[in-house]
Short mmCIF file of C-alpha atoms in Angstrom, two decimals:
data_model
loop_
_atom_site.label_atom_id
_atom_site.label_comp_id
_atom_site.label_asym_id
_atom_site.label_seq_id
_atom_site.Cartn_x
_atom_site.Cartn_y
_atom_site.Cartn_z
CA UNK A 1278 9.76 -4.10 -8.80
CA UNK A 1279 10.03 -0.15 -9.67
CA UNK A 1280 7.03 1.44 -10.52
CA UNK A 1281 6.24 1.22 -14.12
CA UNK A 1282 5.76 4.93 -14.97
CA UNK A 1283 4.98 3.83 -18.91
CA UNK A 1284 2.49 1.72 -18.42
CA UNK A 1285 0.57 3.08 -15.55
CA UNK A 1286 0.43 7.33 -16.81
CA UNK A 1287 -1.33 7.41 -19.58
CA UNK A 1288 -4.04 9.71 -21.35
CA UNK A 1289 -7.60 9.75 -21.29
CA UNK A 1290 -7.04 8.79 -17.60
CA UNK A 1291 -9.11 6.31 -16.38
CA UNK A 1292 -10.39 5.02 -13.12
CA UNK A 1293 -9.92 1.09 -13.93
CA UNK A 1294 -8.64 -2.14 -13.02
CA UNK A 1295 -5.61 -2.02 -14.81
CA UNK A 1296 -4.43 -5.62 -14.05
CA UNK A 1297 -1.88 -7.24 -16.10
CA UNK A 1298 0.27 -10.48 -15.44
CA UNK A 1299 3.26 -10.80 -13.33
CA UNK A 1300 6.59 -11.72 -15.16
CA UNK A 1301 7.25 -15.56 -14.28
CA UNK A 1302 10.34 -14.91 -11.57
CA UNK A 1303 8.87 -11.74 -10.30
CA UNK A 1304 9.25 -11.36 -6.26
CA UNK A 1305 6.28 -10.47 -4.66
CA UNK A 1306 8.04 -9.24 -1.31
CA UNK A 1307 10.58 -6.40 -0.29
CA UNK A 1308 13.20 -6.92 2.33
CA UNK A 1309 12.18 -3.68 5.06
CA UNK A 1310 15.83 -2.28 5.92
CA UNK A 1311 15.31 -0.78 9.32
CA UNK A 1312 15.72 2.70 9.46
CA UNK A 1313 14.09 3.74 6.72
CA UNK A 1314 10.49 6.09 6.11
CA UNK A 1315 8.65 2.75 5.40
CA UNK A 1316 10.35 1.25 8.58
CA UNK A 1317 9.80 4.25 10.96
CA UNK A 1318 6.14 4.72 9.99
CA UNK A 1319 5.07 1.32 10.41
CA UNK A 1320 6.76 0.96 13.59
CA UNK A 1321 4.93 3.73 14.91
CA UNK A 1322 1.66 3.10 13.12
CA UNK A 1323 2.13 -0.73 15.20
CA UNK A 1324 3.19 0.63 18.47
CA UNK A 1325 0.83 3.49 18.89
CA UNK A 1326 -3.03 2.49 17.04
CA UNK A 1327 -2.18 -1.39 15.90
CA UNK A 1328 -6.04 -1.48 15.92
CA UNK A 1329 -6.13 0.50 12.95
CA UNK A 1330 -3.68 -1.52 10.87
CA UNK A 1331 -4.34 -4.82 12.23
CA UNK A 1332 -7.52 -6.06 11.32
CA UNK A 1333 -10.02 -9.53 10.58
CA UNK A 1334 -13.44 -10.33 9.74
CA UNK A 1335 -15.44 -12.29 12.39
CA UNK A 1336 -14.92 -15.86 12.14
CA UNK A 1337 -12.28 -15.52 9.33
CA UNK A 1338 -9.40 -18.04 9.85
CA UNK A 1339 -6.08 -16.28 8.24
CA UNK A 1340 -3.65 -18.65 9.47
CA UNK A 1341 -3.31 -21.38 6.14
CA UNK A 1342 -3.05 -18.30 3.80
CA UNK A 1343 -0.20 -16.46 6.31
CA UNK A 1344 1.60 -19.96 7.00
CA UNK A 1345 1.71 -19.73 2.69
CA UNK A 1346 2.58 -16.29 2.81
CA UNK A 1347 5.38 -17.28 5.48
CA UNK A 1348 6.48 -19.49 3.31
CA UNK A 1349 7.10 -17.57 -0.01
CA UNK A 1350 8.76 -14.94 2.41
CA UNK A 1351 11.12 -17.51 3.00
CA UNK A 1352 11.31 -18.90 -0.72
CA UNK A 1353 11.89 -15.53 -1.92
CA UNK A 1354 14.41 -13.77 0.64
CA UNK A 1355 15.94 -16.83 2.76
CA UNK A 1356 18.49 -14.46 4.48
CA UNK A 1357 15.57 -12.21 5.74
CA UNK A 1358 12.88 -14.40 6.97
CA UNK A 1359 12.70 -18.25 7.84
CA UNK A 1360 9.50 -20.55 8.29
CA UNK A 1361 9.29 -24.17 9.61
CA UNK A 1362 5.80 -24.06 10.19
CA UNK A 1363 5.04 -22.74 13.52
CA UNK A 1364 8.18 -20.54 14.54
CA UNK A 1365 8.93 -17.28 11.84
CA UNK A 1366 12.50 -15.94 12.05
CA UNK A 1367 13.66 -12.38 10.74
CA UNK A 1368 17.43 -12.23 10.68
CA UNK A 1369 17.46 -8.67 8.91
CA UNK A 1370 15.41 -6.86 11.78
CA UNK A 1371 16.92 -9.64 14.43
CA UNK A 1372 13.69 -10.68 16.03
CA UNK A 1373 11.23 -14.04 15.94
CA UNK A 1374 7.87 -14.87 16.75
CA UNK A 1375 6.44 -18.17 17.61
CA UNK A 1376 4.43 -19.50 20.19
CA UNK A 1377 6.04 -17.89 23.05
CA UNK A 1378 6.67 -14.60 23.29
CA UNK A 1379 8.89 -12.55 21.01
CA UNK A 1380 12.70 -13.35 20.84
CA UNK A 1381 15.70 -11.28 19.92
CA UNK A 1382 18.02 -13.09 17.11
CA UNK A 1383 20.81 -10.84 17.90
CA UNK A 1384 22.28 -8.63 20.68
CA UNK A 1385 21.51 -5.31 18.46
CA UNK A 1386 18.47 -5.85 17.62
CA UNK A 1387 15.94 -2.96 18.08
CA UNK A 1388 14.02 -3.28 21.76
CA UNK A 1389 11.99 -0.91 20.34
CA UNK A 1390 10.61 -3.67 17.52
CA UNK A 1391 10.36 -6.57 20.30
CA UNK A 1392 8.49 -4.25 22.78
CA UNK A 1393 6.01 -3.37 19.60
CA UNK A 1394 6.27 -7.10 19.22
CA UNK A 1395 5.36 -7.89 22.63
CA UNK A 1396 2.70 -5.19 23.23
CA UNK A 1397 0.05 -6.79 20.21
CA UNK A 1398 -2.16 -9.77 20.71
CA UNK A 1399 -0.71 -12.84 20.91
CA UNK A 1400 -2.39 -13.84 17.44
CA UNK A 1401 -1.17 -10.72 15.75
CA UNK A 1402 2.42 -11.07 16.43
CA UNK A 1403 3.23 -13.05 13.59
CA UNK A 1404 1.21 -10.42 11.21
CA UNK A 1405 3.46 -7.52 13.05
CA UNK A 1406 6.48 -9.48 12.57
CA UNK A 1407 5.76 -9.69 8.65
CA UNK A 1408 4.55 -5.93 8.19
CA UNK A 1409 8.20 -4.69 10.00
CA UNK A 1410 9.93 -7.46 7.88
CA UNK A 1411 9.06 -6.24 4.65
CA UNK A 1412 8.13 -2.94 2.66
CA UNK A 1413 4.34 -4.70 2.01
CA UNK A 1414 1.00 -3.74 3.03
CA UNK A 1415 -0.83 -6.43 3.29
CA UNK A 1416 -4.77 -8.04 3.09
CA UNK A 1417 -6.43 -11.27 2.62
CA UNK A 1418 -9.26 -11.70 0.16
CA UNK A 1419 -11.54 -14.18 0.53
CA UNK A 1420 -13.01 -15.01 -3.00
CA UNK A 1421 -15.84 -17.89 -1.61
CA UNK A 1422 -17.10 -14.41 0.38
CA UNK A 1423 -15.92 -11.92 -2.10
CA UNK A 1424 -14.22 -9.74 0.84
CA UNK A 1425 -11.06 -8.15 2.24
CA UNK A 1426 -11.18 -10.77 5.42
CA UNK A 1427 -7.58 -9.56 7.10
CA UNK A 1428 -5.57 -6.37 6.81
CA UNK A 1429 -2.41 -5.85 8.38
CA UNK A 1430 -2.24 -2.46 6.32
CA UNK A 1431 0.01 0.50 8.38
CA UNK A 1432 0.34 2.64 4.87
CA UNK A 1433 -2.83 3.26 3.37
CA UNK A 1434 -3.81 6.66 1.82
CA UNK A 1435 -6.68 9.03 2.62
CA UNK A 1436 -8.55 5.58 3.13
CA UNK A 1437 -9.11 3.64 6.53
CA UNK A 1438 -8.62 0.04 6.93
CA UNK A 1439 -11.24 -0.31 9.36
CA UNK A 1440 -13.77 1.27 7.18
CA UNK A 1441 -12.86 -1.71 4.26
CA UNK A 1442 -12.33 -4.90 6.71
CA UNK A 1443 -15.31 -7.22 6.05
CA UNK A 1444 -16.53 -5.30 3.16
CA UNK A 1445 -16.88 -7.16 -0.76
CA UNK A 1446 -14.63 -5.58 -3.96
CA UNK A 1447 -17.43 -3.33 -5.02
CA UNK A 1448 -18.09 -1.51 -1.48
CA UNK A 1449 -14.96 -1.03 -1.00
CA UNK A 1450 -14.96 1.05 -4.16
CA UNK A 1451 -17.84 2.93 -4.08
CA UNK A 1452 -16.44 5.97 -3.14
CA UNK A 1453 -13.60 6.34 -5.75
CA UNK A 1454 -14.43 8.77 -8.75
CA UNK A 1455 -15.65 7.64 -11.95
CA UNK A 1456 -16.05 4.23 -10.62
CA UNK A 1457 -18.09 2.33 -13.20
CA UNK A 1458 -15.44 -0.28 -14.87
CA UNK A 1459 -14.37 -0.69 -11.50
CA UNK A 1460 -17.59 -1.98 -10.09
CA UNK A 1461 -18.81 -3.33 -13.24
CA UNK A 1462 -15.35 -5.99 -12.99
CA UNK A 1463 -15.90 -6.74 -9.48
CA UNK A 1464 -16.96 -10.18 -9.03
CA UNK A 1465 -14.93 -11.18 -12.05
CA UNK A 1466 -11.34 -9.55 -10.47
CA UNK A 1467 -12.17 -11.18 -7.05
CA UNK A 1468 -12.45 -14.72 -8.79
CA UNK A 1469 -9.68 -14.00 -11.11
CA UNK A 1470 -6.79 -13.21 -8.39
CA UNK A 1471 -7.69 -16.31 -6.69
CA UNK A 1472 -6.99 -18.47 -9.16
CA UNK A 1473 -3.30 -19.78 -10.45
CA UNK A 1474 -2.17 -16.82 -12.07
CA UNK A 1475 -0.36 -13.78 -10.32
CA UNK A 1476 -1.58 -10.48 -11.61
CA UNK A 1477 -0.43 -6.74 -10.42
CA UNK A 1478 -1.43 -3.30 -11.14
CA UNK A 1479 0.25 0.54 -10.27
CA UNK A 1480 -1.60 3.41 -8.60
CA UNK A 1481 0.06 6.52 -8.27
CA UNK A 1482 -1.33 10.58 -7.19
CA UNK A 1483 0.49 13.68 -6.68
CA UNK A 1484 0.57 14.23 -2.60
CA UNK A 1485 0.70 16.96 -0.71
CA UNK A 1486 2.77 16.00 1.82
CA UNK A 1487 5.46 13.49 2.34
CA UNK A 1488 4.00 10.70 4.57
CA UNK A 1489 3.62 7.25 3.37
CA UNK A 1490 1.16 6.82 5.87
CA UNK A 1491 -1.48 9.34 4.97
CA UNK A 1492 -4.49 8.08 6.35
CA UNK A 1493 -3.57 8.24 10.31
CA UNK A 1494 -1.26 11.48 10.17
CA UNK A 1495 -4.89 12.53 8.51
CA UNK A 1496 -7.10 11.67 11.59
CA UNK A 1497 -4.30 12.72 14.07
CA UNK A 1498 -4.67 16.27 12.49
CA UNK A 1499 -8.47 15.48 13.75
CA UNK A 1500 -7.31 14.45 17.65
CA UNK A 1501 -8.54 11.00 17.09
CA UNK A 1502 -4.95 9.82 18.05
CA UNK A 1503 -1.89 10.79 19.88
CA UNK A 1504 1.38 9.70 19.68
CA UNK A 1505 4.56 9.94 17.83
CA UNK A 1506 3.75 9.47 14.16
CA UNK A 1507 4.69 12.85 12.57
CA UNK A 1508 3.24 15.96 11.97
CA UNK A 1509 -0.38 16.23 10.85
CA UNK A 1510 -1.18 15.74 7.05
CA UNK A 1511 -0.95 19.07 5.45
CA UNK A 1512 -3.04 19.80 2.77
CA UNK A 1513 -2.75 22.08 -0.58
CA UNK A 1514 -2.35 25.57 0.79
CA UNK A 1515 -5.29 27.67 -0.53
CA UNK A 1516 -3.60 29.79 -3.35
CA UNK A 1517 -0.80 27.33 -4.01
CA UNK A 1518 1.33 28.95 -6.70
CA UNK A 1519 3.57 27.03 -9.23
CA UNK A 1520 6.34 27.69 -7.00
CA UNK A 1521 4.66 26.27 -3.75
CA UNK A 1522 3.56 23.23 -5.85
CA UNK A 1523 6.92 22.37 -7.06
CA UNK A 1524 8.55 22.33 -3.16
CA UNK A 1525 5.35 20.51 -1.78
CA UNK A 1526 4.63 18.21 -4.19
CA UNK A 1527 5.39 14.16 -3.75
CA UNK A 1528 5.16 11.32 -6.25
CA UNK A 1529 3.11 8.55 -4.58
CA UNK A 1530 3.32 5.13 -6.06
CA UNK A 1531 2.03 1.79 -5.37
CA UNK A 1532 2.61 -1.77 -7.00
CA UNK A 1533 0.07 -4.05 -5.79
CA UNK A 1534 0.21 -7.52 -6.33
CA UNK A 1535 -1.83 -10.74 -5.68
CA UNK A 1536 -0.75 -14.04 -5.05
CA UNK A 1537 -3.41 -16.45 -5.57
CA UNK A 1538 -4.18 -19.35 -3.27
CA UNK A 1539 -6.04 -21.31 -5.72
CA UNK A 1540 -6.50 -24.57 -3.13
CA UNK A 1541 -8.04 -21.89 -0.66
CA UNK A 1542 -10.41 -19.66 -2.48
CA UNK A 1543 -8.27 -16.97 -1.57
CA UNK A 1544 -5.59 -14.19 -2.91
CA UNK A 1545 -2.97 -12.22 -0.79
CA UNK A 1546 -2.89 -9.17 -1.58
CA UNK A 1547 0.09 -7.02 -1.63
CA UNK A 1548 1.10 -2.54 -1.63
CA UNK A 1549 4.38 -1.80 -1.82
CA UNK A 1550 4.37 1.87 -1.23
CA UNK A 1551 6.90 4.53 -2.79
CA UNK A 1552 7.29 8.39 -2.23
CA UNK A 1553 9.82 10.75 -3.78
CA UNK A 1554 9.57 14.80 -4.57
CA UNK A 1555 7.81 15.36 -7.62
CA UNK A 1556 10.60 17.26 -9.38
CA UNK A 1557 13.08 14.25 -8.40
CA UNK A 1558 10.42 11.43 -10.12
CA UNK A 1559 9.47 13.83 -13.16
CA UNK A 1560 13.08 13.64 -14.51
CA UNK A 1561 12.45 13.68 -17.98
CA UNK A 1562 10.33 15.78 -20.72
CA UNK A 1563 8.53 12.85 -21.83
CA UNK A 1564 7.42 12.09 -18.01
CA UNK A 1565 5.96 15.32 -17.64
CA UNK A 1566 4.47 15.31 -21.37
CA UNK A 1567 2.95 11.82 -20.02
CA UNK A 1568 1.63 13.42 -16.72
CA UNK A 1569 0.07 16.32 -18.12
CA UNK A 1570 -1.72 14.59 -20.27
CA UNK A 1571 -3.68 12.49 -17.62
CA UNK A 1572 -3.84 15.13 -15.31
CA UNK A 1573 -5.48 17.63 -18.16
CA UNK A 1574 -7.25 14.72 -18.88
CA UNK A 1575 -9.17 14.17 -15.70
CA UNK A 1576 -12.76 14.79 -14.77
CA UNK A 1577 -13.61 17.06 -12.22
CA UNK A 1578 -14.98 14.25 -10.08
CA UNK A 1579 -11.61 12.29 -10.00
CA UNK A 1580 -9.39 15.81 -9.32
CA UNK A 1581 -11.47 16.33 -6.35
CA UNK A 1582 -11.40 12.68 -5.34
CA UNK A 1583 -7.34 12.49 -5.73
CA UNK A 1584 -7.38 15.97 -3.89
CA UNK A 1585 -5.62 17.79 -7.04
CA UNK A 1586 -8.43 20.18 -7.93
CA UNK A 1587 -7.35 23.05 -5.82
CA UNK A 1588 -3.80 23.01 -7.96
CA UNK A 1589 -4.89 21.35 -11.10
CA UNK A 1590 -3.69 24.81 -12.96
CA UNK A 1591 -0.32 25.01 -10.90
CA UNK A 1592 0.64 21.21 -11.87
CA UNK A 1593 -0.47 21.46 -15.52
CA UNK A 1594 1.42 24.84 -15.71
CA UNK A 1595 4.49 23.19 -13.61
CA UNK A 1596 4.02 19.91 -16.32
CA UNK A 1597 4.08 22.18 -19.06
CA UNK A 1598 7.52 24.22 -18.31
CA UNK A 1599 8.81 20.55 -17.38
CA UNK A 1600 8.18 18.86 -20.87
CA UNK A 1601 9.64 22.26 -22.35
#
């Protein structure tokens, strides 16, 4: 589902839940068509530091909510994944995972998938083979716990998995800006997602940098990893002018939805991640009317949280000439 630009910009901005129910018929999952940014990045993210997208509470059994996650896959998109309980099959990127090892579904499929494939934990493969099958982040909450039990998350933002594995709704928030309605809802949300009804919410920020996967091109600008995934995260430059704004900037978007597991106490949780230039998503004078308004509308706290304080004028000033 596109991002619902509407609904989710909006003035006074807010730090908030913003949860509102899922159209009956709505899919849930994306179809990942190799080759693309989403596609490369997770690849890499998988093959180089899996242990930083792949991740489980002690003594937290995932498998009945991923056999019911296999199994919408396969309700939803029946050409691009397949389920019959033990064995999952993903024509579109032309590999399988089952009990044994990994197995190629057709002659050009990508070696470089099976070897990632191969190379995690035999109990992961299955997780690796959903993440490169479809455009998803995703995580496991466990309601009865109130926790994020299982992440197989390769896109976050300036946020690490490992620091939220384990942890319930309202630690996992404490560091966002202006957090009160957040924390204040978060029993209620957990036990609400986990019921029968599907829910979703947007998220967006203004990036500087184009990376989908912000959080580990981050710490690789630190040395903490090595490998392949692209250069380090850059960051605002210092004086950034209107000018340097409008060929840096990147629209950052996320639908997240939950699909509830009322029979297990549980919700899936899902982040479909988008990225564009800022100029090419801000196509319209009301957009940018919209966007200033939220932006001019934040608290100091929450620009310095979303990174945006350092070019709060530039934006507003870039907004302004935009709605004009």
């Amino acid at each position: 589902m596109p991002f619902d630009f509407d609904a989710a910009v909006g003035a006074p901005f807010r730090m908030q839940p913003g949860l509102r129910r899922l159209g009956a018929g709505t899919l849930q999952l994306t179809p990942l068509r190799p080759g693309t940014q989403s596609a490369r990045e997770k690849l890499a993210v998988l093959s180089q530091c899996p242990g930083e997208a792949l991740l489980v509470q002690p003594d937290f059994d995932a498998a009945p909510a991923l056999a019911a996650l296999c199994a919408q896959a396969a309700c939803e998109w029946p050409d691009a994944f397949a389920w019959d309980g033990a064995t999952a099959h993903a024509p579109q990127i032309g590999w399988s995972v089952g009990e044994d090892r990994p197995c190629a579904l057709r002659c050009d499929a990508d070696p470089a998938i099976g070897a990632c494939l191969e190379a995690l934990p035999a109990h992961w493969r299955l997780a690796g083979l959903l993440a490169l099958s479809f455009a998803e982040d995703l995580a496991i909450i466990d309601a009865k716990r109130g926790t994020i039990a299982w992440m197989a998350v390769c896109l976050p933002s300036h946020w690490s998995p490992r620091e939220k594995i384990g942890r319930n709704f309202a630690e996992v928030h404490a560091p966002v800006a202006d957090n009160a309605l957040l924390l204040k809802a978060a029993d209620h949300l957990v036990q609400l997602v986990s019921r029968r009804e599907r829910w979703e919410r947007f998220v967006w920020n203004v990036s500087p940098h184009a990376h989908l996967n912000a959080h580990l091109n981050a710490h690789l600008h630190a040395g903490l990893h090595a490998g392949p995934l692209g250069p380090a995260a850059r960051r605002w430059p210092l004086a950034c002018t209107t000018e340097a704004l409008a060929a840096l900037a990147h629209w950052r978007t996320e639908h997240q939805t939950f699909i509830p597991l009322a029979a297990l106490g549980q919700a899936i949780f899902t982040i479909h991640v988008a990225l564009e230039p800022l100029a090419l998503a801000i196509c319209t004078r009301e957009r940018a009317a919209l966007l200033h308004a939220a932006v001019a509308s934040m608290s100091d706290a929450v620009l310095a949280y979303r990174d945006l304080a350092a070019v709060r004028q530039p934006l507003l000033d870039w907004l302004a000439a935009r709605a004009a």
